Short mmCIF file of C-alpha atoms in Angstrom, two decimals:
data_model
loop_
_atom_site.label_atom_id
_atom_site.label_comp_id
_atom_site.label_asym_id
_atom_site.label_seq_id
_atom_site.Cartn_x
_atom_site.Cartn_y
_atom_site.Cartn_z
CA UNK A 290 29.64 42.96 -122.82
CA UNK A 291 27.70 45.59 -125.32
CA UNK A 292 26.56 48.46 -122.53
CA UNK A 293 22.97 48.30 -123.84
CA UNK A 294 22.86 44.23 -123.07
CA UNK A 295 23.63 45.54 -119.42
CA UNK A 296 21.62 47.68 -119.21
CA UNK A 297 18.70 45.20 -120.49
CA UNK A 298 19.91 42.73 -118.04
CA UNK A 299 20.30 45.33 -114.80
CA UNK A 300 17.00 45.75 -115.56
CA UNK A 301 15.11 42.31 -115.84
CA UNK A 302 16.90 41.66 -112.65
CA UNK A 303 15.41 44.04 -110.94
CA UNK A 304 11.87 43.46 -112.37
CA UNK A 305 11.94 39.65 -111.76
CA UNK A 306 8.79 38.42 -111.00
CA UNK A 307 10.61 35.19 -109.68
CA UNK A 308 12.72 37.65 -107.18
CA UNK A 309 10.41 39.43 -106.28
CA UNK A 310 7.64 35.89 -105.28
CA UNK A 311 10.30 35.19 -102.35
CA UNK A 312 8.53 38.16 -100.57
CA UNK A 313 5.86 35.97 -100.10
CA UNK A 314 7.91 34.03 -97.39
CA UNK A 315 8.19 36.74 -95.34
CA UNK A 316 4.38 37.04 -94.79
CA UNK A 317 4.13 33.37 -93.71
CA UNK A 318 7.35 33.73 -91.06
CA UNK A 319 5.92 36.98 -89.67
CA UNK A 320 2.21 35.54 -89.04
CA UNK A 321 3.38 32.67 -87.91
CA UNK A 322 6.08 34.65 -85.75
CA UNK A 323 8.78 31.79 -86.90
CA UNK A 324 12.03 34.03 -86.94
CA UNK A 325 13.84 33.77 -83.77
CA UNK A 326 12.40 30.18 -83.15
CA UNK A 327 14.36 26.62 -82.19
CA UNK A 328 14.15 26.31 -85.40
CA UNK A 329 16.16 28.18 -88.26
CA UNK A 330 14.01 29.96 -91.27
CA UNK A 331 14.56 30.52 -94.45
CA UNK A 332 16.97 27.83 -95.32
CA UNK A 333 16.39 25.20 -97.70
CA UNK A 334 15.34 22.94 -95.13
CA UNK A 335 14.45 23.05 -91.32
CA UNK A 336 17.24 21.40 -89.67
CA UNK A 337 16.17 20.29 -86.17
CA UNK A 338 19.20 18.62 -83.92
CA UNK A 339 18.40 15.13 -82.90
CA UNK A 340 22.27 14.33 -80.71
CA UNK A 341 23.54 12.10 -83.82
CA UNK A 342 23.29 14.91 -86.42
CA UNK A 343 20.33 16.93 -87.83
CA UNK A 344 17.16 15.61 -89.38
CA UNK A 345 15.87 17.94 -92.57
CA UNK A 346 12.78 18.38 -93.66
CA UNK A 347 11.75 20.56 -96.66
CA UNK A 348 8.37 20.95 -98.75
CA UNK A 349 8.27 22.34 -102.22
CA UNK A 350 4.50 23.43 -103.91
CA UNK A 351 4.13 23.82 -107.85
CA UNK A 352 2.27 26.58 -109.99
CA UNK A 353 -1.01 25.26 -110.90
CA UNK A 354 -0.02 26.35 -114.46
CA UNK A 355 2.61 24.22 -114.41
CA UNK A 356 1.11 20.92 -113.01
CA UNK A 357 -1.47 21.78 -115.52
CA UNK A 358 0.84 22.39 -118.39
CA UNK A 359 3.69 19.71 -118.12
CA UNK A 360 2.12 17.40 -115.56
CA UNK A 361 4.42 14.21 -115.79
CA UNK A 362 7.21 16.99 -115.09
CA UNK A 363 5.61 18.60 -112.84
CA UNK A 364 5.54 15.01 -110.86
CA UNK A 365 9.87 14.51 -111.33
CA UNK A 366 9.80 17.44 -110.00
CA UNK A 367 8.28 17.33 -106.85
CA UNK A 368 10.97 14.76 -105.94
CA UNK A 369 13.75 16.37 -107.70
CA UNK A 370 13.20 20.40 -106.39
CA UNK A 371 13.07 18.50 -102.96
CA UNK A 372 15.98 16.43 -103.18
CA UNK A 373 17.94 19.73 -104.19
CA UNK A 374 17.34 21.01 -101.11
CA UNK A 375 18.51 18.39 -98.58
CA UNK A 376 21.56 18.57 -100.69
CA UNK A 377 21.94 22.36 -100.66
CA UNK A 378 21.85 21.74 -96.49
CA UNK A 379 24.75 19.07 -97.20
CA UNK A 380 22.34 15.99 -96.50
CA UNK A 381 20.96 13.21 -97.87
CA UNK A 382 17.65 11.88 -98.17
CA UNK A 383 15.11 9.51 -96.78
CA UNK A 384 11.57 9.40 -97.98
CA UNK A 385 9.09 11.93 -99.62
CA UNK A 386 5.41 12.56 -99.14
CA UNK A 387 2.97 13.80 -101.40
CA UNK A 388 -0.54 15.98 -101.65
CA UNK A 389 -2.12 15.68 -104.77
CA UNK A 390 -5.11 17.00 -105.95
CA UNK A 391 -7.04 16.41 -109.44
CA UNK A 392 -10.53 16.28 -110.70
CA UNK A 393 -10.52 12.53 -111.92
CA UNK A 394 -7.90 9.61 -111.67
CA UNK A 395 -7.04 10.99 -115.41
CA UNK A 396 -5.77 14.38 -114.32
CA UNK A 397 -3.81 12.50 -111.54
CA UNK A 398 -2.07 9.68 -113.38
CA UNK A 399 0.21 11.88 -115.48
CA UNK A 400 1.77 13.56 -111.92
CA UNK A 401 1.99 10.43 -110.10
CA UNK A 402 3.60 8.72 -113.16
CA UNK A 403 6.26 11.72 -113.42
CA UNK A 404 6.61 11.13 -109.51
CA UNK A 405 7.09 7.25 -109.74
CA UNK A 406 10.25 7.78 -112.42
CA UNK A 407 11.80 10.41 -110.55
CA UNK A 408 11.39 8.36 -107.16
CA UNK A 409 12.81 5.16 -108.90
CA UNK A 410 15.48 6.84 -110.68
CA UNK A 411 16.59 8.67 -107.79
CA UNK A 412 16.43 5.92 -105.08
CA UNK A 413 14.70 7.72 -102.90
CA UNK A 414 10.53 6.23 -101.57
CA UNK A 415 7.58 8.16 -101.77
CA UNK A 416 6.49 6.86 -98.43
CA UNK A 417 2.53 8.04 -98.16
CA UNK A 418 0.70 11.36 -98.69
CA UNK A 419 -2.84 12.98 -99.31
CA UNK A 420 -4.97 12.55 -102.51
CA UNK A 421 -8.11 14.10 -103.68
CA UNK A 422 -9.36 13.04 -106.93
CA UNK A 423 -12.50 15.10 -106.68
CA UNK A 424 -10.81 19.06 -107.07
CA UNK A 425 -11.63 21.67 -109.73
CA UNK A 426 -8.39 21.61 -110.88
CA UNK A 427 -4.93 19.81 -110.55
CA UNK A 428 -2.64 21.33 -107.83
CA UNK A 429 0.96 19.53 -106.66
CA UNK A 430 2.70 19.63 -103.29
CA UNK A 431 5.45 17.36 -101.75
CA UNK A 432 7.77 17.04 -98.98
CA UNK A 433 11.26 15.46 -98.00
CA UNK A 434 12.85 14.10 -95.07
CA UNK A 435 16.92 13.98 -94.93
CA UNK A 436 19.36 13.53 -92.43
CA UNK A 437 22.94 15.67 -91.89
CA UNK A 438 25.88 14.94 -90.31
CA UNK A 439 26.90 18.68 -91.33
CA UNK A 440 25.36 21.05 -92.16
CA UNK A 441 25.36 24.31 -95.16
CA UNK A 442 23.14 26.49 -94.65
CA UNK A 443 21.91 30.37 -95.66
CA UNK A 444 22.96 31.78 -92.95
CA UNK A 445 27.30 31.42 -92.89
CA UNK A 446 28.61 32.67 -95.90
CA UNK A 447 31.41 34.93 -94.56
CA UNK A 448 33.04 38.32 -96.37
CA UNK A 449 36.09 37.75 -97.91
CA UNK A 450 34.80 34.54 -99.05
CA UNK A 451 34.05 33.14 -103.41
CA UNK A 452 30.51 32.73 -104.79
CA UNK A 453 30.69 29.56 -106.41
CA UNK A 454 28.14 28.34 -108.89
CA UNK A 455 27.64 24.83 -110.48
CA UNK A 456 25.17 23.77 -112.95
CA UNK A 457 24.64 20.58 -114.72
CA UNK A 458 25.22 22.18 -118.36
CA UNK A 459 23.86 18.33 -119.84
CA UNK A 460 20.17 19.51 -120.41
CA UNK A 461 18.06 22.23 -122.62
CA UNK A 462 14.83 24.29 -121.46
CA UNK A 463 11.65 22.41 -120.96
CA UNK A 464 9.73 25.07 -122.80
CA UNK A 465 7.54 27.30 -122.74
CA UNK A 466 9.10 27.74 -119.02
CA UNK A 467 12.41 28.75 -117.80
CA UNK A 468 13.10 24.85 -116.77
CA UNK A 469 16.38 23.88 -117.43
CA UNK A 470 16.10 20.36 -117.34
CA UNK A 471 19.13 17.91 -117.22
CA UNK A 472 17.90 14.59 -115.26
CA UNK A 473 15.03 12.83 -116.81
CA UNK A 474 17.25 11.25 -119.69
CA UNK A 475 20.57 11.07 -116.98
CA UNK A 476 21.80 7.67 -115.79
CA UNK A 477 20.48 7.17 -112.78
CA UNK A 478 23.77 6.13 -110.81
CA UNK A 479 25.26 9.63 -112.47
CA UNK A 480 22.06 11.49 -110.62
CA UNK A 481 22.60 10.41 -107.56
CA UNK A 482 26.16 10.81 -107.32
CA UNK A 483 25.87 14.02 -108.13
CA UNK A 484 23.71 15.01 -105.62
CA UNK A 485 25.78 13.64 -102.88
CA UNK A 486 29.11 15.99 -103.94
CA UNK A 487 27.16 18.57 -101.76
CA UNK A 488 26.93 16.29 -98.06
CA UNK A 489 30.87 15.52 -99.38
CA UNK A 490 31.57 19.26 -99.24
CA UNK A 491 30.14 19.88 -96.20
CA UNK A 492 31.93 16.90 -94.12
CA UNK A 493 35.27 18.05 -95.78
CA UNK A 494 34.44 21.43 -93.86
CA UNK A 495 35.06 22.88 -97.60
CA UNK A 496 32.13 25.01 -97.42
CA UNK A 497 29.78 26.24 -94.49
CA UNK A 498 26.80 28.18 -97.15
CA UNK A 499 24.89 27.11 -99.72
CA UNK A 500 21.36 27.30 -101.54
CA UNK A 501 19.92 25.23 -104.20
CA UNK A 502 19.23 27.64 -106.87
CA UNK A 503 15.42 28.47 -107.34
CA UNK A 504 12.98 29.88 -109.44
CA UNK A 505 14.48 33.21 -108.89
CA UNK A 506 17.90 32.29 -110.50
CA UNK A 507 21.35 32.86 -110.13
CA UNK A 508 20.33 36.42 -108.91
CA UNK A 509 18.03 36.24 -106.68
CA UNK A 510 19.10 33.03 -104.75
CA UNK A 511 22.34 35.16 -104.32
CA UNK A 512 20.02 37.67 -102.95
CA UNK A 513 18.26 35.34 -100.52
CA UNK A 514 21.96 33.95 -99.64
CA UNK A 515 23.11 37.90 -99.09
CA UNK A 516 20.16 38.57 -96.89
CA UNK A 517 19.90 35.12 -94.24
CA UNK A 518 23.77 35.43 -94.24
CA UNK A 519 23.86 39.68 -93.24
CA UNK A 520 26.55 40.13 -95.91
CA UNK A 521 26.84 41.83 -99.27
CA UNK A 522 27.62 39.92 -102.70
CA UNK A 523 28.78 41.31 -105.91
CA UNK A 524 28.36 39.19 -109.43
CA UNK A 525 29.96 38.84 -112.23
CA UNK A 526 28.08 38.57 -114.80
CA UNK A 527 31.20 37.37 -117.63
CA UNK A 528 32.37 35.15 -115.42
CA UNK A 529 28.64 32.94 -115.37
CA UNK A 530 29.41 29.79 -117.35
CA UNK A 531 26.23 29.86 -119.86
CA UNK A 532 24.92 26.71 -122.02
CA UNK A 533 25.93 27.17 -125.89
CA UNK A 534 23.09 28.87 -127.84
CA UNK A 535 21.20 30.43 -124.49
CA UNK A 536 21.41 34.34 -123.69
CA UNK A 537 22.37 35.31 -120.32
CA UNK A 538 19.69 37.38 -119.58
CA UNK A 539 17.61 34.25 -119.70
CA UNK A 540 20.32 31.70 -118.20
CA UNK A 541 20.35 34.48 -115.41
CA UNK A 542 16.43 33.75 -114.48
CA UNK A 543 16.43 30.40 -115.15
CA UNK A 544 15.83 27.17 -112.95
CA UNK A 545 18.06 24.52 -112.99
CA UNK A 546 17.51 20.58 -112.14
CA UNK A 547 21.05 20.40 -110.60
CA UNK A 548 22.15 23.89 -109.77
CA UNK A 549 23.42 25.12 -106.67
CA UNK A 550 25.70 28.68 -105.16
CA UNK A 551 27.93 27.90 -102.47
CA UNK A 552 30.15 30.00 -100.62
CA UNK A 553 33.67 28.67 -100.31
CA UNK A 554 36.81 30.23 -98.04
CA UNK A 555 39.32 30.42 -101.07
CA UNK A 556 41.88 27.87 -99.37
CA UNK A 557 39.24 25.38 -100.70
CA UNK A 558 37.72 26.72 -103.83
CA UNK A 559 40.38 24.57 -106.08
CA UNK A 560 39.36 21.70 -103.89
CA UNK A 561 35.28 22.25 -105.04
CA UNK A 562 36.02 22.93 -108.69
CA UNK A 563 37.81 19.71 -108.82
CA UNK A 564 35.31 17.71 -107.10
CA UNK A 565 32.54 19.43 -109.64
CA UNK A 566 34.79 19.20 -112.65
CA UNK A 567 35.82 15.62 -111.87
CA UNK A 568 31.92 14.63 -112.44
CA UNK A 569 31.65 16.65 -115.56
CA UNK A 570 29.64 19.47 -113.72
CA UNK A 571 30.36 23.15 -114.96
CA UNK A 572 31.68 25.28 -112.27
CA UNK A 573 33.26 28.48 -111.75
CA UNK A 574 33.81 31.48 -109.34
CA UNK A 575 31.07 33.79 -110.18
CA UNK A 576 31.56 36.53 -107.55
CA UNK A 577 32.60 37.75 -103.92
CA UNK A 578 31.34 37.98 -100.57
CA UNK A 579 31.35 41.46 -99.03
CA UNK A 580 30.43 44.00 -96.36
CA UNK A 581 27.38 45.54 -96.38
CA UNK A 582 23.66 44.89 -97.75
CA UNK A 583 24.16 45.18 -101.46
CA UNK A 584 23.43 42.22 -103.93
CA UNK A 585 25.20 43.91 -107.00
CA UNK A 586 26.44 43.19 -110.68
CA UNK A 587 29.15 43.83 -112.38
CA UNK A 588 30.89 43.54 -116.07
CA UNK A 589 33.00 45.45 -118.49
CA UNK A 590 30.37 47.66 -118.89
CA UNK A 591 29.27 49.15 -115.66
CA UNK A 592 28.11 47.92 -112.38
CA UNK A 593 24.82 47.99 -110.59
CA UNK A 594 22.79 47.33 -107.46
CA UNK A 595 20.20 44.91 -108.10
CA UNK A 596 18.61 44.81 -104.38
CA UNK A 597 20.00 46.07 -101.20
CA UNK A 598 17.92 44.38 -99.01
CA UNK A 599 18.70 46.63 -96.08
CA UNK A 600 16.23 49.66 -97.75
CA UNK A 601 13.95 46.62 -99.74
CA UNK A 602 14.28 43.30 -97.68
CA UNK A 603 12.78 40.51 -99.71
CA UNK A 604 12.37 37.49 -97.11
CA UNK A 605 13.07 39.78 -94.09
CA UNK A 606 15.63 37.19 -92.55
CA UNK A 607 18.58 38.08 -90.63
CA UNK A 608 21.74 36.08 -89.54
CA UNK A 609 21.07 36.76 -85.50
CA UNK A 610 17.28 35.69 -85.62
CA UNK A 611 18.21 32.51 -87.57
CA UNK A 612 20.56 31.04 -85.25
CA UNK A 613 20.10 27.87 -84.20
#
C-alpha cells in the first residue's frame, strides 16, 4: 500500500460521519440512565434471561432519505438489518414488527412490498405493527424478536484473541449509497443458512464476541466492539478481503447485507474459516485483540490510531456496566 492511499484512508476513518452517528447512542443510554441496568446496552440486541435461554429483541430505524430514495429496499431491509442482529448475538429469530409512516397508501406500498419479499424469503413473519398513512413524509422503523441458547455479544472479546471478518462477497453497491447488497437475488434456502452459521458458532463455544457490521463499517463496528468489550484492536488493512473492482477506502465504510466481526480464541479460528468458507462466504483474520483503548490501523505503510475511545468515547459503554 502507496503511503499517500494511507494516508487518505487514516483520514476518512477518522472523519466518518457513519462513526461518528454511534455517538448518538450514548445520549439515549445516559437520559434514560440504561447502563448498569438488568439489562445489557449496547449490544446488538437486549438479551433478557428467561431460565431456558435468552429472548432477543432488537429494533433498527432507516434514514428518511433512504426510505425515500430506494423504498422497496428500504422495506428488505428492515427485516434483513434486524435479522443480522439476532444472528450477531448467536440467535435465531421469531417474528418482526413494523411502524410505518407515509402520506398516502402510494408512498406505503413500495416499503411494505420490499418488507413482504424479505419476510417470505427469509422465513421469518411480520407479526403486527403501527401504520400511519396520513404523514408528511415516509419514515421506516422495525423490530425483531429471537431467542438464544448462547449467547455473542459486545462485551467478551478477550486480548490475545483474532478479529475475524466475513462478508458475503456475492453482491455489488445499491447505489448512490454505500449498500452492499448480496440477498435480494440469493436463494432463499442459501439466506437462511447463512444466517444460522452465527447461533452454530456460538453453541460450539467457538466464539464468545461478535457484532453485525453497521453503517459505520469494518472500522467503526471494530470500534464499538473495542469500546463495550474494554480492550484495544489493531487492523489490518491488507489483510481485508475486498470485492474485485471496489477501493478499500470505500469497502472500509461500507454496509454489508451479510457481514459480521467476530472475535475468535485462535484454537478455533481454523474451525470458523472453514465453517464460512464451506458456504462460499469470504473470510479472513483481519486483526488482533489487545490491551489498552486504541482502535488502530496498520499496513506496509505506517500505522495509525483511528479512535481511542478512552480520551473520545463514542457510545460511552464499558465492559463492567454492561454485565448482565
Amino acid at each position: 500500500m502507496r503511503a499517500e492511499e494511507f494516508d487518505q484512508i487514516v483520514k476518512a476513518l477518522r472523519s466518518s460521519r457513519g462513526i461518528a452517528a454511534k455517538r448518538d447512542i450514548a445520549v439515549a443510554t445516559q437520559q434514560l440512565n440504561l447502563a448498569g441496568g438488568p439489562v445489557a446496552v449496547g449490544d446488538d440486541c437486549a438479551a433478557i434471561a428467561d431460565g431456558s435461554g435468552y429472548l432477543l429483541l432488537a429494533i433498527e430505524g432507516f434514514m428518511n432519505e433512504f426510505v425515500a430514495g430506494d423504498p422497496w429496499f428500504a422495506g428488505w431491509c428492515s427485516i434483513m438489518v434486524n435479522l443480522s442482529d439476532i444472528a450477531a448475538m448467536g440467535g435465531r429469530p421469531v417474528a418482526v414488527v413494523d411502524a410505518l409512516w407515509a402520506p398516502n397508501e402510494a408512498g406505503a406500498s413500495p416499503v411494505l412490498a420490499g418488507m413482504k419479499a424479505a419476510s417470505e424469503v427469509y422465513g421469518v413473519p411480520v407479526a403486527g405493527g403501527h401504520t400511519n398513512l396520513t404523514a408528511d413524509r415516509g419514515q421506516l422503523a422495525a423490530a425483531v424478536l429471537g431467542r438464544a441458547s448462547r449467547l455473542l455479544t459486545s462485551f467478551d472479546a478477550r486480548p490475545g484473541e483474532h478479529l475475524v471478518a466475513v462478508v458475503d462477497h456475492r453482491g455489488r453497491y445499491r447505489e448512490p449509497f454505500n449498500n452492499w447488497e448480496a440477498a435480494t437475488g440469493a436463494p432463499a434456502q442459501r439466506l437462511r443458512a447463512d444466517l444460522d452459521l452465527l447461533p452454530q458458532i456460538a453453541e460450539a463455544g467457538w466464539s464468545r464476541a461478535a457484532k453485525d457490521i453497521s453503517q459505520g463499517g469494518i472500522a467503526g463496528t471494530a470500534i464499538m466492539l473495542a469500546e463495550c468489550s474494554g480492550v484495544g484492536i489493531s487492523l489490518d488493512l491488507e489483510a481485508i478481503p475486498v470485492p474485485p473492482g471496489v477501493a478499500l477506502e470505500r469497502w472500509l465504510a461500507t454496509f454489508p447485507s451479510f457481514g459480521f466481526l467476530l472475535s475468535v480464541p485462535g484454537r478455533h479460528v481454523t474451525d470458523v474459516l472453514s465453517l464460512f468458507a464451506s458456504r462460499d462466504l469470504t473470510a479472513a483474520v483481519i486483526g488482533e485483540v489487545r490491551h489498552g483503548t486504541a482502535v488502530s490501523v496498520h499496513s506496509s505503510a505506517g500505522s495509525a490510531i483511528i479512535r481511542d475511545y478512552a480520551a473520545e468515547p463514542l457510545m460511552q459503554f464499558r465492559q463492567a456496566e454492561a454485565a448482565v
